[in-house]
mmCIF file of C-alpha atoms in Angstrom:
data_model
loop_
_atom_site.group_PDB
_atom_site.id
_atom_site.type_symbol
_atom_site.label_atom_id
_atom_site.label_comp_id
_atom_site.label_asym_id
_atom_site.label_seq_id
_atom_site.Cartn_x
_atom_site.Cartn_y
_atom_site.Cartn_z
ATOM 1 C CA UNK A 1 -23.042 -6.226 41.925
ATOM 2 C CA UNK A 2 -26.196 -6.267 39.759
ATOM 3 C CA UNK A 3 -25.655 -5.757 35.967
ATOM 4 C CA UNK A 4 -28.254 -2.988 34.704
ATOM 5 C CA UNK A 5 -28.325 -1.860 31.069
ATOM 6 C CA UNK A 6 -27.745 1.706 31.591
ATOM 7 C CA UNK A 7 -24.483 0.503 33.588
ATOM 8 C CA UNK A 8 -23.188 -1.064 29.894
ATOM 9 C CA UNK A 9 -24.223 1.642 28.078
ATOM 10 C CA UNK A 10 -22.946 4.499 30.080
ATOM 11 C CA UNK A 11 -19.664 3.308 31.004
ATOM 12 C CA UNK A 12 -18.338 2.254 27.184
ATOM 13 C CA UNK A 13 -20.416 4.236 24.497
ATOM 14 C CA UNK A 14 -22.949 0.865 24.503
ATOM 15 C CA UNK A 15 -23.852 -0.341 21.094
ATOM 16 C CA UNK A 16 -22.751 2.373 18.996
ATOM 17 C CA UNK A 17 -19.467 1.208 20.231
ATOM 18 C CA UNK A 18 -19.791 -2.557 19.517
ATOM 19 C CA UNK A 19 -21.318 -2.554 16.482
ATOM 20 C CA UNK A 20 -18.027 -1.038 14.271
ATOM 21 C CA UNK A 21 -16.261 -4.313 15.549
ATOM 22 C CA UNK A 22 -18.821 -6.611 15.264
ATOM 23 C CA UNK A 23 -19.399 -5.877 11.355
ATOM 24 C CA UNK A 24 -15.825 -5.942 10.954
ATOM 25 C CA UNK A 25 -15.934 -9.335 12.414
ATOM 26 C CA UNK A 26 -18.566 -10.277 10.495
ATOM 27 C CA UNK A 27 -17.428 -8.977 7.033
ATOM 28 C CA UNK A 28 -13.920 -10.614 7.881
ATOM 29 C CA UNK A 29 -16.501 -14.107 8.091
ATOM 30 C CA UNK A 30 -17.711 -13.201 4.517
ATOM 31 C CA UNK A 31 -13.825 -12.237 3.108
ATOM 32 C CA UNK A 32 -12.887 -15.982 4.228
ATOM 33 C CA UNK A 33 -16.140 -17.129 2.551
ATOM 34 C CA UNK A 34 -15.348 -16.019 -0.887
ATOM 35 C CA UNK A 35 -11.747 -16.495 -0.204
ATOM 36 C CA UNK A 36 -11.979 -20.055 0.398
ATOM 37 C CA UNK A 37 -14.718 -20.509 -2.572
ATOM 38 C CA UNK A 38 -12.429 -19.499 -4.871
ATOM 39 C CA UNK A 39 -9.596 -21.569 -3.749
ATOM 40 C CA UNK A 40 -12.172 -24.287 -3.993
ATOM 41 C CA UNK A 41 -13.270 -24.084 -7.449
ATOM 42 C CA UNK A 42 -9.487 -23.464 -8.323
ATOM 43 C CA UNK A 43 -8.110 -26.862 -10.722
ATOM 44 C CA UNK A 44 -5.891 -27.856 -8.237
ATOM 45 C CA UNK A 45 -7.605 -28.056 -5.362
ATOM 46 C CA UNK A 46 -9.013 -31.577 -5.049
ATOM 47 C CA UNK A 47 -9.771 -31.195 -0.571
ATOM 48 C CA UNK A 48 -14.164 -30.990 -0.131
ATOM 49 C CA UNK A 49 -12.835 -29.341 2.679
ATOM 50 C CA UNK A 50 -12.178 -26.429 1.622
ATOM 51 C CA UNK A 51 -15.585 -25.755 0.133
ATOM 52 C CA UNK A 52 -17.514 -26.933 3.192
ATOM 53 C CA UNK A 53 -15.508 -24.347 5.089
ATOM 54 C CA UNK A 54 -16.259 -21.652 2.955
ATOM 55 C CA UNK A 55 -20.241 -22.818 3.085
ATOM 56 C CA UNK A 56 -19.737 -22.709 7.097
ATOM 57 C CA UNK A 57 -17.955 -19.379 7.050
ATOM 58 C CA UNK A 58 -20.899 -17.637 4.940
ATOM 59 C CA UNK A 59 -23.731 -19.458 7.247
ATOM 60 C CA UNK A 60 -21.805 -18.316 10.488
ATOM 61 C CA UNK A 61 -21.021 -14.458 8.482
ATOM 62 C CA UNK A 62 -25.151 -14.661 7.265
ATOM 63 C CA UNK A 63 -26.258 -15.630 10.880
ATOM 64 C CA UNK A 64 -24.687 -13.023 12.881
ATOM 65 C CA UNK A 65 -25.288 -10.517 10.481
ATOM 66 C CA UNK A 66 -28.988 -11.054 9.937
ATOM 67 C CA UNK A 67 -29.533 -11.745 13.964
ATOM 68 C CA UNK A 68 -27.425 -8.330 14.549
ATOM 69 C CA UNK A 69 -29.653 -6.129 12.063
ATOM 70 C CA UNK A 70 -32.905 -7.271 14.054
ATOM 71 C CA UNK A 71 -31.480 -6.687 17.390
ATOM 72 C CA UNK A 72 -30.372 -3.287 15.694
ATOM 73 C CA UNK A 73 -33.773 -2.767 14.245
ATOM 74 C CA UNK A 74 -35.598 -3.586 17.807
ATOM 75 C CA UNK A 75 -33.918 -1.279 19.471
ATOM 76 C CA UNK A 76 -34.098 1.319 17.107
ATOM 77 C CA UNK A 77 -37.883 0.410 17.098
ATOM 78 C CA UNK A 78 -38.535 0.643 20.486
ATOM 79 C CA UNK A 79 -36.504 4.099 20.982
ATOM 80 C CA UNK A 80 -38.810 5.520 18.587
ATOM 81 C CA UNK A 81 -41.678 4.250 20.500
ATOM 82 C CA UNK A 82 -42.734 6.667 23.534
#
């Protein structure tokens, strides 16, 4: 069965049905991020692992969320477009 855009699109709402979840995802991925940096600048917490996890949740949160606003922005772009 061949996969066609329109076949994504028509069946589940397309990407104005994704992209609720995916920013929830993705602002989840910046709520551990500043979770975990605080716990890492707390006195008691001695682990570097804590910090490097909070640096690798905001690069994986500032990744998909710039990369998401461009595909956004594309296809906005190109809808506009005749």
């Amino acid at each position: 069965l061949p996969v066609r855009s329109s076949t994504f699109s028509s069946r589940s709402g397309g990407l104005s049905f994704l992209v609720p979840f995916l920013l929830a995802g993705y602002f989840f991925q910046l709520y551990n991020a500043y979770t975990l940096w605080k716990l890492a600048h707390e006195p008691t917490t001695h682990e570097w692992q804590v910090f490097v996890l909070s640096l690798i949740f905001f690069v994986l949160f500032l990744g998909n969320f710039l990369t998401t606003l461009s595909v956004l922005r594309e296809k906005f772009r190109d809808k506009a477009r005749p």
